Tab-separated table of C-alpha atoms and ligand atoms in Angstrom:
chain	number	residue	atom	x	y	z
B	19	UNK	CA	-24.780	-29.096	-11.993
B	20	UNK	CA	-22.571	-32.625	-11.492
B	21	UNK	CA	-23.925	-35.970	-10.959
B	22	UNK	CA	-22.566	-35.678	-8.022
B	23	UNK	CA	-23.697	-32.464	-6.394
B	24	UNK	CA	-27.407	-33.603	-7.249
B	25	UNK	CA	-26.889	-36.648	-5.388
B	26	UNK	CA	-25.862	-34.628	-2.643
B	27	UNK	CA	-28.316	-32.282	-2.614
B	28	UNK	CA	-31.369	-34.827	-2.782
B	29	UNK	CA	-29.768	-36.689	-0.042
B	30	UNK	CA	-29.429	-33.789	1.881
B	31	UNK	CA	-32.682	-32.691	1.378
B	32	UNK	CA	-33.999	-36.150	2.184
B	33	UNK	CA	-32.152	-36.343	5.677
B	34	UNK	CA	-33.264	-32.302	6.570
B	35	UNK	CA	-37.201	-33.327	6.344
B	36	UNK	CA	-36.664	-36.730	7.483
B	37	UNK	CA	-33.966	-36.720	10.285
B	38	UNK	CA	-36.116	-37.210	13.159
B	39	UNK	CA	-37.757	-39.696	11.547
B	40	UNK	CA	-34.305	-41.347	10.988
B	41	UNK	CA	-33.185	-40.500	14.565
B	42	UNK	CA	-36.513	-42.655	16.035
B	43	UNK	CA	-35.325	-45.567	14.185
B	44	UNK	CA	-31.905	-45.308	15.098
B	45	UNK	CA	-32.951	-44.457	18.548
B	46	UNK	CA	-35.835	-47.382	18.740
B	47	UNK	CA	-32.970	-49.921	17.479
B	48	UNK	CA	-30.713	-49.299	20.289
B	49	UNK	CA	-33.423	-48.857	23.030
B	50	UNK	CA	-34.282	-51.900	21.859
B	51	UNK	CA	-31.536	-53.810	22.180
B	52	UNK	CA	-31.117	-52.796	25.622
B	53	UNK	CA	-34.426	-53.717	26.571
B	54	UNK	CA	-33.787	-57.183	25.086
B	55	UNK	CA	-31.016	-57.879	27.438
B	56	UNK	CA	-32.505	-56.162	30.551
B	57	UNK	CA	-36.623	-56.275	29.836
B	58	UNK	CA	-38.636	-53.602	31.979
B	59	UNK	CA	-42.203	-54.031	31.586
B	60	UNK	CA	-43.215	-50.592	32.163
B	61	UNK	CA	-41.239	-49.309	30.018
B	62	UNK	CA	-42.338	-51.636	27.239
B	63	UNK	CA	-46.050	-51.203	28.402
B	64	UNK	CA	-45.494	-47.396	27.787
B	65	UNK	CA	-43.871	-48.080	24.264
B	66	UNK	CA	-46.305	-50.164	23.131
B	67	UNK	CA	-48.871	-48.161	23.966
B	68	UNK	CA	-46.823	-45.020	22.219
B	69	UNK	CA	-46.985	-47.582	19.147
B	70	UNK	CA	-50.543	-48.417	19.056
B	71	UNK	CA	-51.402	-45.123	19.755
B	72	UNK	CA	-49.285	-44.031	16.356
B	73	UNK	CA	-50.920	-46.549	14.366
B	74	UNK	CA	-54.730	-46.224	15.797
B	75	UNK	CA	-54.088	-42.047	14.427
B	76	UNK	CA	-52.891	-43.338	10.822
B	77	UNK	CA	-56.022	-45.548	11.435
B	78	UNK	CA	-58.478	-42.328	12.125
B	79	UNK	CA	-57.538	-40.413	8.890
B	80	UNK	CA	-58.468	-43.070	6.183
B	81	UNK	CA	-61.860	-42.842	5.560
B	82	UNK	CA	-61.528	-39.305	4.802
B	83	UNK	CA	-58.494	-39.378	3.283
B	84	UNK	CA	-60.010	-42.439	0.645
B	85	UNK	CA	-63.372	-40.419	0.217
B	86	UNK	CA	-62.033	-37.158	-0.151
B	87	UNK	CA	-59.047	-38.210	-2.901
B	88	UNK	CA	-61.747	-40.412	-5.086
B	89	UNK	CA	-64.083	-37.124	-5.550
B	90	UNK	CA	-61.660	-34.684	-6.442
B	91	UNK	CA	-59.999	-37.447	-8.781
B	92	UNK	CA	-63.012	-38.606	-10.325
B	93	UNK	CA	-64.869	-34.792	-10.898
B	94	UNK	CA	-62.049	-33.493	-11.856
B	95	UNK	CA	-61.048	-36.152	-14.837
B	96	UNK	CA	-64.488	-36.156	-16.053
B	97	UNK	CA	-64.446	-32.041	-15.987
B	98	UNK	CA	-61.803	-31.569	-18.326
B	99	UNK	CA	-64.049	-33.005	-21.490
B	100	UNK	CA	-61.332	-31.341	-24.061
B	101	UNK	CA	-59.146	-33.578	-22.832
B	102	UNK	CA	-61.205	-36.306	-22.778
B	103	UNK	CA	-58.661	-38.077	-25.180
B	104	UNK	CA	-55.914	-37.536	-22.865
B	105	UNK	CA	-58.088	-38.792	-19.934
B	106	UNK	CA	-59.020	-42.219	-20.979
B	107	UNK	CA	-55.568	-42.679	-22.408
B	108	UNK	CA	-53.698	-41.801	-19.167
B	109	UNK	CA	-56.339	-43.910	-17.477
B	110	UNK	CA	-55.501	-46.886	-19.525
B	111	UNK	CA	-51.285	-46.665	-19.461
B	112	UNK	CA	-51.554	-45.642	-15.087
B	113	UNK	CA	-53.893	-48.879	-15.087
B	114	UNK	CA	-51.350	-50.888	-17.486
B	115	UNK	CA	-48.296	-49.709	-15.314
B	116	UNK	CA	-50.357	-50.630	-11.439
B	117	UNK	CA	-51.680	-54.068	-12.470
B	118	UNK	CA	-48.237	-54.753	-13.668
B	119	UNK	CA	-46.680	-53.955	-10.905
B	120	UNK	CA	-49.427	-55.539	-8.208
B	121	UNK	CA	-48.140	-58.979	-10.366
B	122	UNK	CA	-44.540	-58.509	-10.006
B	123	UNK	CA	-45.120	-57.762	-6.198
B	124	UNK	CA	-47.439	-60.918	-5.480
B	125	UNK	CA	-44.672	-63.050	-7.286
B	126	UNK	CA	-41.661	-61.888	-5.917
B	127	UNK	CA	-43.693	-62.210	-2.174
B	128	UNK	CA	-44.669	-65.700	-2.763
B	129	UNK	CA	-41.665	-66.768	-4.587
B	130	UNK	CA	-39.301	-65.410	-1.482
B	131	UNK	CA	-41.672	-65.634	1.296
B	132	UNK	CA	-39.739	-62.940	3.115
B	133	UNK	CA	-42.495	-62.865	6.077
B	134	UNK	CA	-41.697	-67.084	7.408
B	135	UNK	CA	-38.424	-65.532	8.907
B	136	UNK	CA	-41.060	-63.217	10.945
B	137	UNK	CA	-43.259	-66.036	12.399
B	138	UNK	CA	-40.912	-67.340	14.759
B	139	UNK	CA	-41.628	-63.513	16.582
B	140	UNK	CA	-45.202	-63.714	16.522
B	141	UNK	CA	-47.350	-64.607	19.155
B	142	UNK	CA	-48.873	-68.188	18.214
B	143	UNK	CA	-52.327	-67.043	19.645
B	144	UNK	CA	-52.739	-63.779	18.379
B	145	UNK	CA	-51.762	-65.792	14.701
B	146	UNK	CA	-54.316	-68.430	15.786
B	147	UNK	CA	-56.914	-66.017	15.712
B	148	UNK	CA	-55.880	-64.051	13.266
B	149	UNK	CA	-55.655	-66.695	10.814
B	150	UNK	CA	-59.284	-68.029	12.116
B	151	UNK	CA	-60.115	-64.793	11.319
B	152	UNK	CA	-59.255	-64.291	7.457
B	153	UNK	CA	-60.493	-68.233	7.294
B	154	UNK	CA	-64.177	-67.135	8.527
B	155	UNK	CA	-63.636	-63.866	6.283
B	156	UNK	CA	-62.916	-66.072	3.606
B	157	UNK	CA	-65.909	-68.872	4.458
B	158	UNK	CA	-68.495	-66.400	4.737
B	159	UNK	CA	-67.640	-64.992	0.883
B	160	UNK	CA	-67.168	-68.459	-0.233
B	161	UNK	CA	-70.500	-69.557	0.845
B	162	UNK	CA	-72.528	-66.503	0.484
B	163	UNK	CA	-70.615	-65.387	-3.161
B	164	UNK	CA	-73.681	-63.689	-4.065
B	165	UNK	CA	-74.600	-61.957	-0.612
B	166	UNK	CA	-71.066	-60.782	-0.473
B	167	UNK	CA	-71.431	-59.218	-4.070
B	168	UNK	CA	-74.516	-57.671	-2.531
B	169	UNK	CA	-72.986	-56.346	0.261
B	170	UNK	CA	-70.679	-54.337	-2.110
B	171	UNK	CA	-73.591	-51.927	-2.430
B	172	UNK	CA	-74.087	-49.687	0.897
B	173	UNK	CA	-78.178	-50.309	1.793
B	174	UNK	CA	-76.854	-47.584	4.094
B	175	UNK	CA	-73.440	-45.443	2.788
B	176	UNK	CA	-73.116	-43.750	6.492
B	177	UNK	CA	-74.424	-47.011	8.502
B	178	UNK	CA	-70.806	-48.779	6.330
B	179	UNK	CA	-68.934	-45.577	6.747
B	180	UNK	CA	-69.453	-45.954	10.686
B	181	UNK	CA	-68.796	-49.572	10.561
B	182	UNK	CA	-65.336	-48.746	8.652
B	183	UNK	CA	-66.720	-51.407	5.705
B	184	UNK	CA	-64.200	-50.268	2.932
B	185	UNK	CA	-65.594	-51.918	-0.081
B	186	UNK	CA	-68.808	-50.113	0.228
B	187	UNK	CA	-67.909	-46.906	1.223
B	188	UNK	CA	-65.183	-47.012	-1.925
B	189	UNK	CA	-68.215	-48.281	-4.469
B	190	UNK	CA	-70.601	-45.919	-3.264
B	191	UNK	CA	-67.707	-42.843	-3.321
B	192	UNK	CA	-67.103	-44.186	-6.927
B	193	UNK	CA	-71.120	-43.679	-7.963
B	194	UNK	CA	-71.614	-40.667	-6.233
B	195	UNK	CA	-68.728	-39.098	-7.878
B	196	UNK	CA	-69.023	-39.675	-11.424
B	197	UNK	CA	-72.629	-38.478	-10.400
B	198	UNK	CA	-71.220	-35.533	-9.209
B	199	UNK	CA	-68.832	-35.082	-12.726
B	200	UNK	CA	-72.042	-35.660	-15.011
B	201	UNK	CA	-74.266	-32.745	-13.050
B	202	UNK	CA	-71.701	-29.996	-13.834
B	203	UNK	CA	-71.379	-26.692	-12.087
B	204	UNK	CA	-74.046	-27.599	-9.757
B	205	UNK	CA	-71.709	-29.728	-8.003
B	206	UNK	CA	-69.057	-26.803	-6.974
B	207	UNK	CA	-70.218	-26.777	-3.733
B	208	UNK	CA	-70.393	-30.805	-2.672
B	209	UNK	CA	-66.826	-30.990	-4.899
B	210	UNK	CA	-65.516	-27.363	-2.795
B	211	UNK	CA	-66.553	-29.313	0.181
B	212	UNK	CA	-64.322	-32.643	-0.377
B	213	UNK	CA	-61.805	-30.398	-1.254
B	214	UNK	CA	-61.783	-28.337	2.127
B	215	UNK	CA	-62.141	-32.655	3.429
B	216	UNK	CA	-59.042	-33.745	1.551
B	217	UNK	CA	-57.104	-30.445	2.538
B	218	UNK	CA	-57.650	-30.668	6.238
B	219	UNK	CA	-57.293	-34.182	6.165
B	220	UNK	CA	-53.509	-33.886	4.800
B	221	UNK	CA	-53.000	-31.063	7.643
B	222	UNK	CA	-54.096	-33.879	10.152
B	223	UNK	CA	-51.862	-36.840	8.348
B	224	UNK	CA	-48.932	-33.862	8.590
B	225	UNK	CA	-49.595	-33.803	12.384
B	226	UNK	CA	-49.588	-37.370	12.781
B	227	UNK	CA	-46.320	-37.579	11.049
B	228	UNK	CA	-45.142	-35.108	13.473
B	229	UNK	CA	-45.529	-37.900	15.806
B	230	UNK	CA	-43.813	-40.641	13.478
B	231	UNK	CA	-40.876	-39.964	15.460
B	232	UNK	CA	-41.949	-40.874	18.711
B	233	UNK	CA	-44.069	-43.640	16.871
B	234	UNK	CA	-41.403	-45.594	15.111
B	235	UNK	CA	-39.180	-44.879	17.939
B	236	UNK	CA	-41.629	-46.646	19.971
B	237	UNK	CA	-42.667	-49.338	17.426
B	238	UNK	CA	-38.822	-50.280	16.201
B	239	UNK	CA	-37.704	-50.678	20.216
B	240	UNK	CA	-40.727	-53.047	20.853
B	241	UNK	CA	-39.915	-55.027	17.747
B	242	UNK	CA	-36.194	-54.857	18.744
B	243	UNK	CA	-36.821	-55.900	22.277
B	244	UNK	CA	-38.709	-58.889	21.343
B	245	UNK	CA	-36.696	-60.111	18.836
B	246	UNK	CA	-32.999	-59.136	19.358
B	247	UNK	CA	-30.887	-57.877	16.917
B	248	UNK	CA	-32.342	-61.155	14.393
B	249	UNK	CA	-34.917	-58.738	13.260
B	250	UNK	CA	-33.027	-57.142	10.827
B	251	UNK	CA	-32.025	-60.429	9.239
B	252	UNK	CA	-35.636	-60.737	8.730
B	253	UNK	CA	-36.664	-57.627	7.895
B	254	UNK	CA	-34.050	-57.911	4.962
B	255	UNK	CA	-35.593	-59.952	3.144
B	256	UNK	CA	-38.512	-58.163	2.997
B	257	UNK	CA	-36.419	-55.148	2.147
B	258	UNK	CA	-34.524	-57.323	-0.961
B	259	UNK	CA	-37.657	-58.357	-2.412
B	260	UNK	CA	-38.868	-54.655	-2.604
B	261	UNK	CA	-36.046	-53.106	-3.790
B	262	UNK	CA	-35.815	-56.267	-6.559
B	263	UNK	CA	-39.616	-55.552	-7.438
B	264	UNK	CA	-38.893	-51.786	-7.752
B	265	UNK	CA	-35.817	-52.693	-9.958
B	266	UNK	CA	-37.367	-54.843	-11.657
B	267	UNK	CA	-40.078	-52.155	-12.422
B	268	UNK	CA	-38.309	-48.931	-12.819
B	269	UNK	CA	-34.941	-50.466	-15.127
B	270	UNK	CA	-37.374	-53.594	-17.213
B	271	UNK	CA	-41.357	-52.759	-16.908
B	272	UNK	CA	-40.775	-48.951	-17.681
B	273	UNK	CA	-38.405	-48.826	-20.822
B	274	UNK	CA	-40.722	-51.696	-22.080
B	275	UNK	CA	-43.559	-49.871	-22.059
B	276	UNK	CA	-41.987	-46.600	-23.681
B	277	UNK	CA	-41.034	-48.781	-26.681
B	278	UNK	CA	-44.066	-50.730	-27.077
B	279	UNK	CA	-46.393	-47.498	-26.269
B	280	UNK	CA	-44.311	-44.893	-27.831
B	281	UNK	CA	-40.366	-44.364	-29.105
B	282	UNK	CA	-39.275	-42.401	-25.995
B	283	UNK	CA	-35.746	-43.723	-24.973
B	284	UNK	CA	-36.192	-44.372	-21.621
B	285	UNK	CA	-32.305	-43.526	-21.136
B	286	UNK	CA	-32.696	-40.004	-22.146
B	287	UNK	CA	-36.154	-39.820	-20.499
B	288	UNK	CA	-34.372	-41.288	-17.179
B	289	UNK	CA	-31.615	-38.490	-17.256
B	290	UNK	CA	-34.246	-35.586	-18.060
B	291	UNK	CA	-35.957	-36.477	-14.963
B	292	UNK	CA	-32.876	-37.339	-12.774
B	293	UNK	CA	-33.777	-34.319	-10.627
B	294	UNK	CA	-36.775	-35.585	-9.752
B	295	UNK	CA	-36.504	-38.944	-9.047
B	296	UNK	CA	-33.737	-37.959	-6.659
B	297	UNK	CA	-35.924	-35.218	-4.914
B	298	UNK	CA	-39.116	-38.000	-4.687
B	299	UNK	CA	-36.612	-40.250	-3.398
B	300	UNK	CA	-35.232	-37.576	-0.432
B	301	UNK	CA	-38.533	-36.283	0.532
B	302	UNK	CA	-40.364	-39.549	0.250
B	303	UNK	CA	-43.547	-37.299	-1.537
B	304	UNK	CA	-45.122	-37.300	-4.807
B	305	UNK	CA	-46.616	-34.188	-4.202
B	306	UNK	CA	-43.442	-32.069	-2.682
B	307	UNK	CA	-41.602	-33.768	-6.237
B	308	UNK	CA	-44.539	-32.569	-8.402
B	309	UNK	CA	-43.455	-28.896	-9.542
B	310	UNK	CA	-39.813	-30.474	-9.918
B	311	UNK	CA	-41.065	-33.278	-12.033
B	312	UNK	CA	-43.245	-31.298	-14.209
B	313	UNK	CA	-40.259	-28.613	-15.050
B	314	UNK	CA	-38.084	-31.305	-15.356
B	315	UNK	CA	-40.698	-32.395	-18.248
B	316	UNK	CA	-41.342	-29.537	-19.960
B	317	UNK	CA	-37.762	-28.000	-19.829
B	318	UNK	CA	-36.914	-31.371	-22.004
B	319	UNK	CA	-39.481	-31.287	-24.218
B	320	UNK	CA	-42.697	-32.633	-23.572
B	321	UNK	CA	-45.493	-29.939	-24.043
B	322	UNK	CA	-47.391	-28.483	-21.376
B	323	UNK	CA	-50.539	-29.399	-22.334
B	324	UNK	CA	-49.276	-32.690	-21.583
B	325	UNK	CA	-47.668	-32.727	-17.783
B	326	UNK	CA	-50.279	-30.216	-16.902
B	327	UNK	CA	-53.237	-32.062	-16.906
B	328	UNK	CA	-51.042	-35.738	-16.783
B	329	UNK	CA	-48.496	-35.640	-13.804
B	330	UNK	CA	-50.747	-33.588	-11.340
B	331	UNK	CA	-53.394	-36.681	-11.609
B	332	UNK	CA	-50.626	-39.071	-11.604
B	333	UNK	CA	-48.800	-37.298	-8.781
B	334	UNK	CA	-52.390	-38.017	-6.598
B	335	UNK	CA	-53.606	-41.316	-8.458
B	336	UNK	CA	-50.549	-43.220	-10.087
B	337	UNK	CA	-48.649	-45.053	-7.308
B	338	UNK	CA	-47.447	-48.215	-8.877
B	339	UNK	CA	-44.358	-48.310	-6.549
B	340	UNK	CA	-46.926	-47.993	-3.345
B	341	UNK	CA	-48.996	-50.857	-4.863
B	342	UNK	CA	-46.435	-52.810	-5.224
B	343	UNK	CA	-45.364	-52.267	-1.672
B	344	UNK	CA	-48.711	-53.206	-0.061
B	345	UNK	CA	-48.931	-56.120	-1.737
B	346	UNK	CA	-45.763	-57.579	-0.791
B	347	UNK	CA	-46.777	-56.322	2.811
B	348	UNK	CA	-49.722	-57.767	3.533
B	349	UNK	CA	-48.335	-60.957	1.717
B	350	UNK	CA	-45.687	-60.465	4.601
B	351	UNK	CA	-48.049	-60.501	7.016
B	352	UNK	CA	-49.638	-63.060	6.391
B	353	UNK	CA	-46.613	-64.851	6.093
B	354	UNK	CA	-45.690	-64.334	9.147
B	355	UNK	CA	-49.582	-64.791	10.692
B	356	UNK	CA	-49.416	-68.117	9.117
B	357	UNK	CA	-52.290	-67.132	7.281
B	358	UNK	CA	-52.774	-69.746	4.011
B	359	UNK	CA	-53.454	-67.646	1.154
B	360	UNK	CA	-55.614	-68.849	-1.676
B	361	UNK	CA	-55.472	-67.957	-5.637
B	362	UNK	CA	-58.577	-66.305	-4.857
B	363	UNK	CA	-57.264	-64.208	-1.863
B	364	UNK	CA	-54.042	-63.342	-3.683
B	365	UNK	CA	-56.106	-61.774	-6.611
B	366	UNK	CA	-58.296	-60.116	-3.393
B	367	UNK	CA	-55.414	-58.342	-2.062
B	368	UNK	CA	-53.693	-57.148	-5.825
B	369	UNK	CA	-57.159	-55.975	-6.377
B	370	UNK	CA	-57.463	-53.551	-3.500
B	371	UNK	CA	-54.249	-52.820	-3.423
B	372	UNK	CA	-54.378	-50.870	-6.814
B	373	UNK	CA	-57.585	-48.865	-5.090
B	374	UNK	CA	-55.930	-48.691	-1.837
B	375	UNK	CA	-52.580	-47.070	-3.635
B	376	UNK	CA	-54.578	-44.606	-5.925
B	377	UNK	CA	-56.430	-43.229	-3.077
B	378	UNK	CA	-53.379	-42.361	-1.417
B	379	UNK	CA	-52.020	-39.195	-0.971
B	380	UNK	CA	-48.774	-38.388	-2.505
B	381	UNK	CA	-47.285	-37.795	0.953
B	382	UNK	CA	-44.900	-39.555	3.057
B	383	UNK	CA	-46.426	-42.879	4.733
B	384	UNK	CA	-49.594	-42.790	3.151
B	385	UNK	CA	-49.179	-45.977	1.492
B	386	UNK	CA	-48.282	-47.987	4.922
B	387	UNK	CA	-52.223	-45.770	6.314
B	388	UNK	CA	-54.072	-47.410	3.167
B	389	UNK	CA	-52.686	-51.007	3.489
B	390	UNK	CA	-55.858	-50.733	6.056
B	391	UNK	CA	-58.164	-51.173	3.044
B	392	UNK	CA	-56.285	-54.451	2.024
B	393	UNK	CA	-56.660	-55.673	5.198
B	394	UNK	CA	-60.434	-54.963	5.583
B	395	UNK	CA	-60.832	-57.234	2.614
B	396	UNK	CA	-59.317	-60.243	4.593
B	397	UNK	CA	-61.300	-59.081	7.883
B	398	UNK	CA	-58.459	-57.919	9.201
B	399	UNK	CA	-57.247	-54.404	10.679
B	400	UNK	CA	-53.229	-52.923	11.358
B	401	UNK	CA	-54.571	-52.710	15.000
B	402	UNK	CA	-54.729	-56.559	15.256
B	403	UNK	CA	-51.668	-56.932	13.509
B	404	UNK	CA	-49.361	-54.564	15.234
B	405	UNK	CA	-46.255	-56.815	15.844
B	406	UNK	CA	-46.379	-57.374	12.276
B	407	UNK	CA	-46.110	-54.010	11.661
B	408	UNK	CA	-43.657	-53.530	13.766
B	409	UNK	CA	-41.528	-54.888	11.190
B	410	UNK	CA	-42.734	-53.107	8.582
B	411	UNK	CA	-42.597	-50.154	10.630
B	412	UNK	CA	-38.824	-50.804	11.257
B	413	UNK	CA	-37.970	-50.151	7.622
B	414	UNK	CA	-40.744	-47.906	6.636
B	415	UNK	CA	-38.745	-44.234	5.602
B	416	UNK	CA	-36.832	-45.988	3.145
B	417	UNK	CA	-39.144	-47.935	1.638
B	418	UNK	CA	-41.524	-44.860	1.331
B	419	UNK	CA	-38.556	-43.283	-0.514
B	420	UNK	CA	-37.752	-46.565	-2.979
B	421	UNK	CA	-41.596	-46.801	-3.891
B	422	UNK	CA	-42.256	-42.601	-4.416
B	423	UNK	CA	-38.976	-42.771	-7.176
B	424	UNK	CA	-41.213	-45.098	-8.727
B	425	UNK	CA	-44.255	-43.493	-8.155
B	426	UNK	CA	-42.794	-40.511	-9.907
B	427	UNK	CA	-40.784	-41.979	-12.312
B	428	UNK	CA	-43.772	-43.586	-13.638
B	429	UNK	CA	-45.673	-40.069	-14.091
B	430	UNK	CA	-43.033	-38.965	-16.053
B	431	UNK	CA	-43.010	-42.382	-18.214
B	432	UNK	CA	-46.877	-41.734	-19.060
B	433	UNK	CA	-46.330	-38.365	-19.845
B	434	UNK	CA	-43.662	-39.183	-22.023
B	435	UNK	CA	-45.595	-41.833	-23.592
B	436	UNK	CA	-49.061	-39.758	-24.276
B	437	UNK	CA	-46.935	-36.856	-25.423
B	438	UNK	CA	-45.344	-38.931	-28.142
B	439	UNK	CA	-48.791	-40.428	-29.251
B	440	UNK	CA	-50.091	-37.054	-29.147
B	441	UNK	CA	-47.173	-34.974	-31.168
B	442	UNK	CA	-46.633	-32.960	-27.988
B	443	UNK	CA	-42.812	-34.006	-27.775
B	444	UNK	CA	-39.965	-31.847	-28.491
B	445	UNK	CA	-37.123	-34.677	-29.644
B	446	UNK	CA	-34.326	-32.320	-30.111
B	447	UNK	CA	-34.857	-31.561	-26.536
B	448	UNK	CA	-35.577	-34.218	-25.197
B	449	UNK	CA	-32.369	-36.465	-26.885
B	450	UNK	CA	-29.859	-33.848	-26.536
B	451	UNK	CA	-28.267	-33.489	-23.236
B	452	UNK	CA	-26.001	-30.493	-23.793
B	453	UNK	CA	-29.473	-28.324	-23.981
B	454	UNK	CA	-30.627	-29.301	-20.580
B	455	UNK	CA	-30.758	-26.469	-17.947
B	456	UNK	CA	-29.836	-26.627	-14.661
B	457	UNK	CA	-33.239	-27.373	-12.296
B	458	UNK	CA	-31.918	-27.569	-8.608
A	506	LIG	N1	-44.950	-41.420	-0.206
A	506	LIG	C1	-45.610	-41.927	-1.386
A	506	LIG	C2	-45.692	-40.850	-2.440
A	506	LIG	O1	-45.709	-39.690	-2.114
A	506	LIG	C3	-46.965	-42.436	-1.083
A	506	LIG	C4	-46.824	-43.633	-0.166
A	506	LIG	O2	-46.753	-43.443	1.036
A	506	LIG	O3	-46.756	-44.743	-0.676
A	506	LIG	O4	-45.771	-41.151	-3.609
């Protein structure tokens, strides 16, 4: 099939599951507008509370969501003993491939400060006490470093789970998990259970994105209406420095790391998988993309032993692209909060965001629903922070598409990469374009 037609297609795709989503932002901008010149408080009252309402659902879904996706990760790694080999390696190269990207994201954000333009639209008492806030956050760990390191372990896992306290909760689903790996069969229920946990949990996120429409609809004309039509001057600067990290990422960090880790030519690699980095990018999921991405592998040579047990994982637990986004978000907002951030803070939120982005499902917006974790380890919560996220809101589709291509892309580049160091690569396939087969 042409270039072309693909293109098409993968748009088209994109704009058939996302339209509505589309037509709320469009929508939001113009009621926005209008309420600028000509504000009505109702009808702003009733938006915002539309808003809120959207983000205080995303809100409801984490803790489950974060649990759930760290058992069935964790059990079923530390199952697959065969591939034990494979395992730690993938573990390593995802790890590599995050932390690189969590640096790239903090610099750009710092170097560009795209969240200054958004102070001027924030109310200076809400960023008063949000930035007292983080400081008393960040007092109490300075002054209690040892407590705080205390603290990480749950006296109490449901007594944190209540209280929302994410670094606990995540330690103690770490522990109990590779508890549950080591025990064996004996765990099919408890692991049977967090599946049935993480499955109905995704039905519930699908709902609430049945109600991104009204949400961003709602969130984008409050935004608009307080800030006229300078928003999106704003807002693109924030948009620049993601699309420059993801560039930066997919066309410099990638075909580095196939030629130090491996002699894949990330060219040929890149057109093999054109199919799916188009799909990830039009249906803004890593999951939906999965079955494309792993024919796309194996029809070009790399061996199914390979993208079996490596893309599925990385599909679920590999989201460089979303890590990268919430770091330069919550940079953003505190930016715009006025919030000063320390070295120690900055390493805080890279930190979390590479747990906050591997706990997230490979679904549309569950990147912006886990920036809550990075957050929680400023004291913070979205709720507090909603003009902020108005912004972010504004522009969130298309960055959810930008950072899934990457979060795919990079599945592909670690499967490429472990299949070379593991003799599971076909190279006449793989560097021989004539021999590909049609996939959409
Ligand atoms: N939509 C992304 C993915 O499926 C996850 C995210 O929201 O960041 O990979």
């Amino acid at each position: 099939m042409k270039l072309y037609m693909q293109v098409l297609i993968a748009l088209g795709l994109g704009l058939k599951r996302n339209w509505h989503i589309f037509a709320g932002l469009v929508l939001g901008v113009f009621a926005g507008i209008w309420l600028h010149s000509e504000p009505n408080p109702t009808i702003l009252t009733a938006l915002t509370f539309i808003g809120q309402l959207f983000i205080r659902m995303i809100q409801m879904v984490v803790i489950p969501l974060v649990i759930s996706a760290i058992v069935i990760g964790i059990t079923s790694v530390s199952d697959s003993k065969q591939i034990g080999k494979l395992g730690s390696k993938m573990i390593i190269y995802y790890s590599i491939l995050t932390l690189i990207a969590v640096v790239i994201g903090a610099v750009l954000a710092l170097l560009f400060k795209p969240g200054l333009g958004a102070a001027a639209f924030i109310n200076s008492d809400i960023a008063t006490s949000i930035q007292a806030q983080v400081a008393a956050t960040i007092e109490h760990q300075r002054a209690d470093l040892l407590n705080i390191i205390l603290g990480f372990i749950p006296k109490n896992p449901l007594a944190s789970i209540a209280a929302g306290d994410m670094v606990p909760i995540l330690v103690y689903a770490v522990i109990f998990s590779v508890a549950l790996a080591k025990i064996g069969d004996i765990n099919r229920p408890f692991v049977g259970f967090f599946e049935s946990v993480f499955a109905a949990t995704m039905k519930i996120t699908d709902w609430i994105m049945c109600f991104a429409a009204p949400g961003v609809f709602a969130l984008t004309a409050v935004a608009v209406s307080a800030f006229g039509v300078e928003i999106f001057t704003t807002i693109s600067k924030y948009l620049g420095v993601l699309a420059l990290g993801f560039g930066i990422q997919l066309f410099v960090v990638f075909p580095i790391f196939l030629s130090v880790f491996s002699k894949v030519p990330w060219l040929m690699l890149y057109a093999a998988i054109a199919e799916a980095m188009m799909v990830a990018f039009g249906t803004a999921s890593s999951s939906a993309t999965l079955p494309l991405t792993i024919a796309c592998c194996e029809k070009r040579g790399i061996s199914h032993k390979v993208t079996s047990f490596v893309i599925p994982l990385g599909a679920t637990l590999n989201m460089d692209g979303t890590a990268l986004l919430q770091v330069v978000a919550v940079i953003f907002l505190t930016q715009a909060y006025g919030v000063v951030l320390t070295p120690f803070m900055i390493v805080q939120i890279a930190l979390l965001a590479i747990v906050a982005s591997s706990t997230c499902a490979g679904i549309p917006g569950a990147g912006i629903i886990t920036i809550a974790l990075v957050l929680n380890g400023l004291g913070l919560s979205p709720e507090q922070m909603v003009a902020g996220f108005a912004f972010l809101f504004t522009i969130e589709r298309i960055t959810d598409m930008m950072r899934t291509l990457v979060n795919v892309t990079s599945d592909a580049v670690v499967a490429a990469a472990i299949a070379d160091n593991e003799n599971e690569i076909n190279y006449d396939l793989l560097n021989n374009p004539e021999e590909y087969n049609e996939i959409i």
